[in-house]
mmCIF file of C-alpha atoms in Angstrom:
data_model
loop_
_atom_site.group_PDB
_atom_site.id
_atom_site.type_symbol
_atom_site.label_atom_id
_atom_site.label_comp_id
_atom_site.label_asym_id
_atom_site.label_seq_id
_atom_site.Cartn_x
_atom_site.Cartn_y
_atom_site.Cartn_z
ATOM 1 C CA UNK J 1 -7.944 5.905 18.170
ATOM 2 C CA UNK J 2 -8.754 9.900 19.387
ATOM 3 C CA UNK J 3 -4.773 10.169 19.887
ATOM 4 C CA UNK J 4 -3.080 8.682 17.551
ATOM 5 C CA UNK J 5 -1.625 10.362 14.496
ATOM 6 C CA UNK J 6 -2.126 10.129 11.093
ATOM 7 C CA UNK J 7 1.191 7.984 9.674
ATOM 8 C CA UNK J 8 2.422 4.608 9.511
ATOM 9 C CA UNK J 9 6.209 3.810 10.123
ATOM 10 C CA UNK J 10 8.721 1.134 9.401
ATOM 11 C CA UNK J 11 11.340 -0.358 12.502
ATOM 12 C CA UNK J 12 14.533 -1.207 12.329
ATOM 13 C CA UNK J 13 15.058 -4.824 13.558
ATOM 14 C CA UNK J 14 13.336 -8.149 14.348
ATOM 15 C CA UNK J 15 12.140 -6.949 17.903
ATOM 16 C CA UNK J 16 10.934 -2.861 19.125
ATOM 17 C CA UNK J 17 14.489 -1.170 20.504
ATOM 18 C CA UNK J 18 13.408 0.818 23.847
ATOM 19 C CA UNK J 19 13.892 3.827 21.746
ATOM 20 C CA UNK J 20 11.426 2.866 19.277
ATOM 21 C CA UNK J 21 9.283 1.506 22.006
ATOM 22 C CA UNK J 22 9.354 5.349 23.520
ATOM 23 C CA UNK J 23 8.774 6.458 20.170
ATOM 24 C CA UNK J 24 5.262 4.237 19.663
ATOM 25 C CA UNK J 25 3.992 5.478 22.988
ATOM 26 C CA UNK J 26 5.219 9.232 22.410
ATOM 27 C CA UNK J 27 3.526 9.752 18.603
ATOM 28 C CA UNK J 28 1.005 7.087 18.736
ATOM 29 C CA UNK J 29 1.244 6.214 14.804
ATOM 30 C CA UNK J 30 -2.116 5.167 13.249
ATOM 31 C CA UNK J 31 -0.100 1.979 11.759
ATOM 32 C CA UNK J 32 3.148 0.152 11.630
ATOM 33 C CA UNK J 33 4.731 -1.312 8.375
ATOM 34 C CA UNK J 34 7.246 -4.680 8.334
ATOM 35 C CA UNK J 35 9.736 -5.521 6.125
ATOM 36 C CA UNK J 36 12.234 -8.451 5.209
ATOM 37 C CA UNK J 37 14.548 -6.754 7.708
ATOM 38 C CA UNK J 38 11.419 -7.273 10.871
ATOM 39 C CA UNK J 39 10.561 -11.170 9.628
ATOM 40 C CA UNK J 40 13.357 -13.642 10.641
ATOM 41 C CA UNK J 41 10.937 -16.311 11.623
ATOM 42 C CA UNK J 42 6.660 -16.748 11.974
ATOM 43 C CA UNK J 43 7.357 -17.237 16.071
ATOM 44 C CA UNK J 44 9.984 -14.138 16.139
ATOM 45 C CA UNK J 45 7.736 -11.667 13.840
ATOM 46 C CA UNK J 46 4.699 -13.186 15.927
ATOM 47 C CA UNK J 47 6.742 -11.758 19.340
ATOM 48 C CA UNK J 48 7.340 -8.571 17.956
ATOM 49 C CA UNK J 49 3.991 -7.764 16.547
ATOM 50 C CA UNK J 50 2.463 -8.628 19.758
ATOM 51 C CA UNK J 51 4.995 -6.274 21.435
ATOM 52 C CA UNK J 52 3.633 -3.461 19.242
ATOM 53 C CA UNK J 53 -0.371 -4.386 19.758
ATOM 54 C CA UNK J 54 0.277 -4.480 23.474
ATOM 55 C CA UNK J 55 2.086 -0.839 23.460
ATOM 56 C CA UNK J 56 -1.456 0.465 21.769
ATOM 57 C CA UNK J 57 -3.990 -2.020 23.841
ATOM 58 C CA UNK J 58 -5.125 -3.187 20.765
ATOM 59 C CA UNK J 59 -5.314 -6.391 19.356
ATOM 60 C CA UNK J 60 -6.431 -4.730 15.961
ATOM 61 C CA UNK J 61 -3.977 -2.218 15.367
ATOM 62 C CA UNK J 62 -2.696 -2.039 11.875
ATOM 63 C CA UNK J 63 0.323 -3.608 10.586
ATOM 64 C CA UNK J 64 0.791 -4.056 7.713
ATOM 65 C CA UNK J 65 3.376 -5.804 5.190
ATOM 66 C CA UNK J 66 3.551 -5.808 1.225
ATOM 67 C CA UNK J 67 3.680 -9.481 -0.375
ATOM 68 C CA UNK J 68 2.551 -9.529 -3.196
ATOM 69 C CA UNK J 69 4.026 -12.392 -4.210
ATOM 70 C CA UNK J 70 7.105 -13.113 -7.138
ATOM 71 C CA UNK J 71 9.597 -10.494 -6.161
ATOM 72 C CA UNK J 72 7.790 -8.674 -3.750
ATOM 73 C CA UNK J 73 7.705 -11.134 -1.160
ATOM 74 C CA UNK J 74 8.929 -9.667 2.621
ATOM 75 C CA UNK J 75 8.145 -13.227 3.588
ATOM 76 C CA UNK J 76 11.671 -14.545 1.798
ATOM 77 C CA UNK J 77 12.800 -15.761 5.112
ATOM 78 C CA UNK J 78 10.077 -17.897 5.386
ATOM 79 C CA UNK J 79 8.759 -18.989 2.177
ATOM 80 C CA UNK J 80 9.084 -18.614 -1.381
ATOM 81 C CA UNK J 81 6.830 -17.087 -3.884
ATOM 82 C CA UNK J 82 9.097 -16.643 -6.640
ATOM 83 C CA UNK J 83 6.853 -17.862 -9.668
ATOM 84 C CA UNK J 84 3.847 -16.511 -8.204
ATOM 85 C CA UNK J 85 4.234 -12.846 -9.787
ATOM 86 C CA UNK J 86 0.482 -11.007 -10.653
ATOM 87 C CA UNK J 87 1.740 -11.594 -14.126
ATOM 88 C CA UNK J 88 1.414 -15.406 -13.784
ATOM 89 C CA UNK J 89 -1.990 -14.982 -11.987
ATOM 90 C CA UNK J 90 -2.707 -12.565 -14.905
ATOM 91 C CA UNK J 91 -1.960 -15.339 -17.575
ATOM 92 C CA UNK J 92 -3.739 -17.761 -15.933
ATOM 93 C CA UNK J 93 -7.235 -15.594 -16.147
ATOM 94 C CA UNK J 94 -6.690 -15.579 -19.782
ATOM 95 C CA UNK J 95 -5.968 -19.090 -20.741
ATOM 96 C CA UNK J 96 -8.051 -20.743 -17.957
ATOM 97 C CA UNK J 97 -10.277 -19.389 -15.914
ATOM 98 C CA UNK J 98 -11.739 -21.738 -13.865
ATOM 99 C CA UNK J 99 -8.094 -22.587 -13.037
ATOM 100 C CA UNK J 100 -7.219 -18.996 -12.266
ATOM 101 C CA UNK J 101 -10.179 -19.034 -9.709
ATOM 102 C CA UNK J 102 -8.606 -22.107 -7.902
ATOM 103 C CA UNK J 103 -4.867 -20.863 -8.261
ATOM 104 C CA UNK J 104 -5.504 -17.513 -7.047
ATOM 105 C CA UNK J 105 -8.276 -18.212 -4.445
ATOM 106 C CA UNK J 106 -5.614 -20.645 -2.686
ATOM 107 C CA UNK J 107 -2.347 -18.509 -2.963
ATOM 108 C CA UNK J 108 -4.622 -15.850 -0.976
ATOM 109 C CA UNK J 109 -5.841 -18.053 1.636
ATOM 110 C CA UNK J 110 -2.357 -18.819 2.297
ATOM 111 C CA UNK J 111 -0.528 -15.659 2.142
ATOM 112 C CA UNK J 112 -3.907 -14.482 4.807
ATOM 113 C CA UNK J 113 -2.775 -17.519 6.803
ATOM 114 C CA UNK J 114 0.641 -16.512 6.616
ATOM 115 C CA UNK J 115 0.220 -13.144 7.444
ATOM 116 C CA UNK J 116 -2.046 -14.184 10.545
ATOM 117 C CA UNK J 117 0.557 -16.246 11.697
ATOM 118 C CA UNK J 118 2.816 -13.297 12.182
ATOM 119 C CA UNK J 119 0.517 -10.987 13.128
ATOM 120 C CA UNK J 120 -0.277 -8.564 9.897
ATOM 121 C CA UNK J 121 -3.695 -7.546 8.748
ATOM 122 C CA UNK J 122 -3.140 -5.161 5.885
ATOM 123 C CA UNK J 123 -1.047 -6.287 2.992
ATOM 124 C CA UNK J 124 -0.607 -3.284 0.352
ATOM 125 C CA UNK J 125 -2.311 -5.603 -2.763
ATOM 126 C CA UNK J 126 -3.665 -5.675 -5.310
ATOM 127 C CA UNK J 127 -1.034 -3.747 -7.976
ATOM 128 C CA UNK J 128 -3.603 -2.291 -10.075
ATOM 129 C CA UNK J 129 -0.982 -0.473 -12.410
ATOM 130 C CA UNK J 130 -0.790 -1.538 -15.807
ATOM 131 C CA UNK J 131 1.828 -3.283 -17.948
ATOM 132 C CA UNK J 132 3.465 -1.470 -20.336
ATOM 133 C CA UNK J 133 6.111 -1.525 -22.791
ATOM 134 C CA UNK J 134 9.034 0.636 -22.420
ATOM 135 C CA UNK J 135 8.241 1.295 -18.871
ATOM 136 C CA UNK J 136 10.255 1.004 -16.080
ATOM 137 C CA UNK J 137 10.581 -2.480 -14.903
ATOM 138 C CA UNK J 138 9.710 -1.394 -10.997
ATOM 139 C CA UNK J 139 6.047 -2.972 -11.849
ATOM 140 C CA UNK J 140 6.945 -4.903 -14.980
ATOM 141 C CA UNK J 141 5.569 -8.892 -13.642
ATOM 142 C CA UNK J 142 4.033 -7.192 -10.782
ATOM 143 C CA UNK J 143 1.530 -5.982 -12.963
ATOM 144 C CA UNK J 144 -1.583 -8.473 -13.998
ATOM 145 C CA UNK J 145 -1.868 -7.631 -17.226
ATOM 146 C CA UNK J 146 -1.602 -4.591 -20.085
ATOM 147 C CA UNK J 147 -5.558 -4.732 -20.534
ATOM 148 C CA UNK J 148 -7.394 -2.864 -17.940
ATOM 149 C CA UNK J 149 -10.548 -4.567 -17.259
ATOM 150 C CA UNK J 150 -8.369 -7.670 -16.354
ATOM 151 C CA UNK J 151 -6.582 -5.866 -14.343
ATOM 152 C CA UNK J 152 -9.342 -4.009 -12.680
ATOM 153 C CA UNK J 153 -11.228 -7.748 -12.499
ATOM 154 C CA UNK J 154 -8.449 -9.692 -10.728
ATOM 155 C CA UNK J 155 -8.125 -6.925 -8.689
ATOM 156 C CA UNK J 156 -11.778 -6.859 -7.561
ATOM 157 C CA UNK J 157 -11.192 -11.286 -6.827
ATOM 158 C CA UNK J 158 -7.882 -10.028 -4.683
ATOM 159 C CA UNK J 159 -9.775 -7.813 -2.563
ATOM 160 C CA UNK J 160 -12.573 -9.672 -2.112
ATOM 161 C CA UNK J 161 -10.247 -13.312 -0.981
ATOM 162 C CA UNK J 162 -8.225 -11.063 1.805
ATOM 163 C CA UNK J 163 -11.459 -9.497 2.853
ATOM 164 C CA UNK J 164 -12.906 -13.507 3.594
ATOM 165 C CA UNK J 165 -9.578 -14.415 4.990
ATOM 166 C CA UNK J 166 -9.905 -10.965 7.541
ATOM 167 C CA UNK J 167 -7.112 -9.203 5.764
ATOM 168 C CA UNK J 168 -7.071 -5.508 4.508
ATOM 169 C CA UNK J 169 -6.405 -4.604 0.758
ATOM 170 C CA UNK J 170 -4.034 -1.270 -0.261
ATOM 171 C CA UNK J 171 -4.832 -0.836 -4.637
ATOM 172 C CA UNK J 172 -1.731 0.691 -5.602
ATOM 173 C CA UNK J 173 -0.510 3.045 -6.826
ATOM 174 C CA UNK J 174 -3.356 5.388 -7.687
ATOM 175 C CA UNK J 175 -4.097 6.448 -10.408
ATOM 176 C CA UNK J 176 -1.791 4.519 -11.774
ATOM 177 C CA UNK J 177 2.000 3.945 -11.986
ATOM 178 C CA UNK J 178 2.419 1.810 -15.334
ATOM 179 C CA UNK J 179 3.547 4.570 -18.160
ATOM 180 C CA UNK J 180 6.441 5.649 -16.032
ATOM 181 C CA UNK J 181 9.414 5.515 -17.261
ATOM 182 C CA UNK J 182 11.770 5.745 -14.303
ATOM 183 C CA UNK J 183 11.691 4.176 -10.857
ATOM 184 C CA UNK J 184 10.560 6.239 -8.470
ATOM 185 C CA UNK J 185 12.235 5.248 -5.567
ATOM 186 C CA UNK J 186 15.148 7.066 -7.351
ATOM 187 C CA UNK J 187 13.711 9.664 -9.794
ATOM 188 C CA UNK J 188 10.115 11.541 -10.443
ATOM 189 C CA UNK J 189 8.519 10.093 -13.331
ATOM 190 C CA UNK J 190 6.870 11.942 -15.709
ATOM 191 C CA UNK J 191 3.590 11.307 -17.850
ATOM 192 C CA UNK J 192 2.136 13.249 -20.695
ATOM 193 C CA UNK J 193 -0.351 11.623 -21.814
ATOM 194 C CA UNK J 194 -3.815 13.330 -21.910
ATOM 195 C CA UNK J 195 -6.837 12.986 -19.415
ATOM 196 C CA UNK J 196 -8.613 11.249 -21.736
ATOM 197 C CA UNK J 197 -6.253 8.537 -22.517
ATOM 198 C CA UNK J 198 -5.540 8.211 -18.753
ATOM 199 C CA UNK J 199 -9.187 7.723 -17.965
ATOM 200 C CA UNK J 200 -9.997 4.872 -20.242
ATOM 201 C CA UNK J 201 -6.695 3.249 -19.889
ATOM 202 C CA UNK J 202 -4.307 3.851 -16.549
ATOM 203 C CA UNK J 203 -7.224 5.418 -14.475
ATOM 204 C CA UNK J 204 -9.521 2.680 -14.948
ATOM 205 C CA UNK J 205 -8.647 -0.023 -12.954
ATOM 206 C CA UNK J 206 -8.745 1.540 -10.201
ATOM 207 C CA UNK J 207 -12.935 2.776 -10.222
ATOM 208 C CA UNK J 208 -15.245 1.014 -7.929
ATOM 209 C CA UNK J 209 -12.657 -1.119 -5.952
ATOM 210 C CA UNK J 210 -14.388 -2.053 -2.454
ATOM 211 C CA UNK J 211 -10.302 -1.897 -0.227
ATOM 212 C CA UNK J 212 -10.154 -0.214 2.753
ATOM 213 C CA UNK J 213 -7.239 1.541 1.850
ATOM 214 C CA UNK J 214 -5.285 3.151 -1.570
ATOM 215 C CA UNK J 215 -1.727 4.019 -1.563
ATOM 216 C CA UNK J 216 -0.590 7.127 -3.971
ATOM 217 C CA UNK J 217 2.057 7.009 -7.118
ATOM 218 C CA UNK J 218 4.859 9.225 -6.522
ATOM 219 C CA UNK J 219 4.217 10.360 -10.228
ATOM 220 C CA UNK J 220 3.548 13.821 -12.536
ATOM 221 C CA UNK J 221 0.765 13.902 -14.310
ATOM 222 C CA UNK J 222 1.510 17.048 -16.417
ATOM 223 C CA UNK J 223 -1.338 17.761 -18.282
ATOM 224 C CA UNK J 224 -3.018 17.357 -14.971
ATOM 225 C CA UNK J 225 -0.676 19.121 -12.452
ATOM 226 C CA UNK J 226 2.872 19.690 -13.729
ATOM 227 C CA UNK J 227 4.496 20.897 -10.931
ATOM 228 C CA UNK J 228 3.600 17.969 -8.093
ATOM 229 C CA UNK J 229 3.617 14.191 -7.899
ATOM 230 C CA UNK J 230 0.311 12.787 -7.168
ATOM 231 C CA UNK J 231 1.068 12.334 -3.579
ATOM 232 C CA UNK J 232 1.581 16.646 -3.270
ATOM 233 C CA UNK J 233 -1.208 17.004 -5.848
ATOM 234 C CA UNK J 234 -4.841 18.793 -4.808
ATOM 235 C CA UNK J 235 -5.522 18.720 -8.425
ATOM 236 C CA UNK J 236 -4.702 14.995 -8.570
ATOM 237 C CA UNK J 237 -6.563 13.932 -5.085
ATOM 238 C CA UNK J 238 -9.644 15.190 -6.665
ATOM 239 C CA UNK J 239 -9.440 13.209 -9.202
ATOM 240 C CA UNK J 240 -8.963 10.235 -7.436
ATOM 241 C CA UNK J 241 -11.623 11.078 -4.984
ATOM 242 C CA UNK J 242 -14.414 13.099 -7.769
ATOM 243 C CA UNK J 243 -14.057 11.053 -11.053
ATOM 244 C CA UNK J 244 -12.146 8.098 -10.213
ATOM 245 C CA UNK J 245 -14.487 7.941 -7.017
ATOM 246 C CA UNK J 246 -12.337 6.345 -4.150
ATOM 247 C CA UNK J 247 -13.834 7.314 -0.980
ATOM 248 C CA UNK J 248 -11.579 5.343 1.117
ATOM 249 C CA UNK J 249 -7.839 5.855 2.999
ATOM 250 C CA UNK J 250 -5.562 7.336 1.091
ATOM 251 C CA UNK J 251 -1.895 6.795 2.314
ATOM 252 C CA UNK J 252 1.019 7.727 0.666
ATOM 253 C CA UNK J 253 4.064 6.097 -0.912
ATOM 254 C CA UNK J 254 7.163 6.073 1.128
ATOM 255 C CA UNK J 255 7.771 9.471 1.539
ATOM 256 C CA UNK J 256 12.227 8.448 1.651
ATOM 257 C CA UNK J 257 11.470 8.332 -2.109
ATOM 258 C CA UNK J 258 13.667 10.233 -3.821
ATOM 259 C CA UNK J 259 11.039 11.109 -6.973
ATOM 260 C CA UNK J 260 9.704 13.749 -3.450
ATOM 261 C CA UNK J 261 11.192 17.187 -3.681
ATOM 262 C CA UNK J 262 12.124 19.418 -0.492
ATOM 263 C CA UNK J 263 12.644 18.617 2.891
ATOM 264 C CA UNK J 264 11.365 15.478 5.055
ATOM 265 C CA UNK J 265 9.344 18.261 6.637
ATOM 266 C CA UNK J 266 8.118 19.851 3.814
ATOM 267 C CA UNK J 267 7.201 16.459 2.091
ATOM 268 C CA UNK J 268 5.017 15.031 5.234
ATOM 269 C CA UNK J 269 3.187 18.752 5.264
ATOM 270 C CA UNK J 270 2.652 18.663 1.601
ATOM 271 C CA UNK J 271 1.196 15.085 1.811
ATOM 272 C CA UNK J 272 -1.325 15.983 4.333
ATOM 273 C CA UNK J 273 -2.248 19.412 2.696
ATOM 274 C CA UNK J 274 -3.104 17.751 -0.766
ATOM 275 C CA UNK J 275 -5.419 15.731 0.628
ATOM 276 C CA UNK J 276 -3.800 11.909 1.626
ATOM 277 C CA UNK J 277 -5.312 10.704 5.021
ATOM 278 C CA UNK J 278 -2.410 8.981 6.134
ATOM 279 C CA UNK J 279 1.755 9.622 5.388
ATOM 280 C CA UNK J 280 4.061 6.484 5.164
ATOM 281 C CA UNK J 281 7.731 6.155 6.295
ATOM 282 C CA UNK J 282 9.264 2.831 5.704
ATOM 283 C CA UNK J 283 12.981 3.092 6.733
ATOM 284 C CA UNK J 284 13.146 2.830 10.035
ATOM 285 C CA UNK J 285 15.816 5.720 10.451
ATOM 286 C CA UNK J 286 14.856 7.355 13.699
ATOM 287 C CA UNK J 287 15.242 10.856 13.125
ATOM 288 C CA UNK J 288 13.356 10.940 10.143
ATOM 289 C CA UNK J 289 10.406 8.722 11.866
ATOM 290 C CA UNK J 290 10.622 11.969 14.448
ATOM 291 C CA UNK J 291 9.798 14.473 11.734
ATOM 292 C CA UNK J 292 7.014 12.380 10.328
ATOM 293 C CA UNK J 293 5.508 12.259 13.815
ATOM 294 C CA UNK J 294 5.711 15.414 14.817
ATOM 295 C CA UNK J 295 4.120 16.663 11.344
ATOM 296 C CA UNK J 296 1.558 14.600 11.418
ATOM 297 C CA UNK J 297 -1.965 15.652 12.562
ATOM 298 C CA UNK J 298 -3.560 13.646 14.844
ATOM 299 C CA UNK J 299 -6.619 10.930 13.385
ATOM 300 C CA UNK J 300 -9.387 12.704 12.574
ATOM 301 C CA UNK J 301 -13.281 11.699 12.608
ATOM 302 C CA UNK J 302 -13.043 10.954 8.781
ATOM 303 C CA UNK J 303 -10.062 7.990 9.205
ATOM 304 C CA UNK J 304 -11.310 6.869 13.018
ATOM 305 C CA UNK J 305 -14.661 6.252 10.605
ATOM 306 C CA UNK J 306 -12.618 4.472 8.196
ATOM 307 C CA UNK J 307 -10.831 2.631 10.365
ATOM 308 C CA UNK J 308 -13.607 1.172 12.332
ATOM 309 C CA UNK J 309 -15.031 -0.099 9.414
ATOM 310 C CA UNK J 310 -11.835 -2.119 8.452
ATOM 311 C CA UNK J 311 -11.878 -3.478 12.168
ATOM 312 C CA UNK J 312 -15.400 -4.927 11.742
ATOM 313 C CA UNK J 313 -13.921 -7.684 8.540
ATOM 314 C CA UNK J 314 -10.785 -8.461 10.933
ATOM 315 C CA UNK J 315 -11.358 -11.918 12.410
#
């Protein structure tokens, strides 16, 4: 764990190229990320996942994948999940609980099963951002719910089912992504609203949440810091880690996004020196994974920590 260094990148294809396989040895990243684009089959994402583990000698190295279900699903080659959005699952805990339970408890178990089969053990759930209208639609049904305690309760179930199954949890996107107004793989986002408001509403759902891991909004906060996105925010990473109290990983959004201002280079330093633990590059563009790797610092005591703890729920 000593050498590897502190990001997590996406690959091109369905299998490592030799360059990428070069690349894996060279920087060491602390994780690797699939897509739609990596998952043609379970027995061909199985391969190259196992290709990746053997590079590192590890059998628990982290990869991780983001299916969340309805139109987040990077398992589309494989299976549908169309109709099973958070905002169904969200519904559900409303009118029926005791349904909910059974509903949500099995869609985990399978999407763990699922993501055993091809070899992932992080998936970047539960979407702890709330519903809102007039927001953009990037979380719209991928939201639970506009109230935060359900939110922050279904959340708390999701975490808890992947942990059983020997899966690791990402809450996203901290603080809170739900009053933007613009997508931010395109634009930065802006939000106004005061620290109080925030707290009680936006902020909420994501206190005391048990995941391993937390992945950062590419949003402004500008009565907070007006100038940076959470991601290149001091101000905001003490928030997350002093009153919101996460004590866990923090890994950034993608940093391709365009709501990121300045240079590959100057985003991945920027991400490190406000205080995220790990940068995230989803891509697969080679010369950008190079300047992620080389500014990345290498694992230190605080994530090797971390990440031993994750390794002890992986079965």
């Amino acid at each position: 764990m000593n050498n590897r260094r502190s990001f997590i990148v996406g690959i091109k294809s369905i299998k490592l190229s030799d360059k990428e396989k070069n690349f894996l040895k060279k920087y060491k990243p602390w994780g690797v990320i699939l897509f739609t684009r990596n998952i043609k089959s379970i027995k061909q994402c199985s391969k190259l996942t196992a290709s990746i583990r053997k590079i590192f000698n590890d059998k628990k190295y982290p990869i991780l994948i983001d299916q969340e279900g309805g139109r987040v699903n990077r398992l589309k080659n494989i299976i549908s999940f169309d109709n099973l959005t958070s905002e169904f699952f969200g519904d559900k805990y409303v009118k029926n609980f005791k349904e909910f339970k059974f509903f949500f408890r099995l869609f985990i178990d399978k999407t763990s099963y699922l993501l055993k089969l091809i070899g992932a053990n992080i998936n970047t759930v539960p979407v702890l951002d709330l519903r809102r209208k007039g927001a953009s639609n990037i979380i719209g049904d991928r939201s639970f719910s506009k109230n935060p305690l359900i939110v922050s309760n279904i959340g708390d179930y999701c975490i808890k089912y992947f942990h059983e199954n020997g899966i690791g949890t990402t809450i996203k996107h901290i603080p809170g992504h739900g009053l933007a107004q613009v997508d931010s793989h395109f634009f930065t986002p802006t939000i106004n609203k005061k620290k109080n408001f925030l707290f009680k509403k936006d902020f909420f759902t994501f206190k005391n949440k048990k995941s391993f891991f937390a992945m950062t909004a590419h949003i402004i906060f500008n009565q907070i810091d007006n100038k940076n996105t959470v991601t290149h925010s001091k101000k905001m990473i003490q928030i997350i880690r002093n009153n919101i109290g996460y004590k866990n990983i923090l890994i950034s959004d993608d940093l391709s996004m365009k709501s990121l201002k300045g240079t590959l280079r100057e985003k991945t330093i920027k991400t490190f020196k406000a205080g995220c633990n790990l940068a995230l590059h989803c891509n697969g563009n080679f010369k950008e994974m190079q300047i992620v790797g080389e500014n990345s610092p290498l694992v230190n005591k605080f994530i090797s920590k971390k990440t031993s703890q994750f390794y002890k729920i992986l079965s």
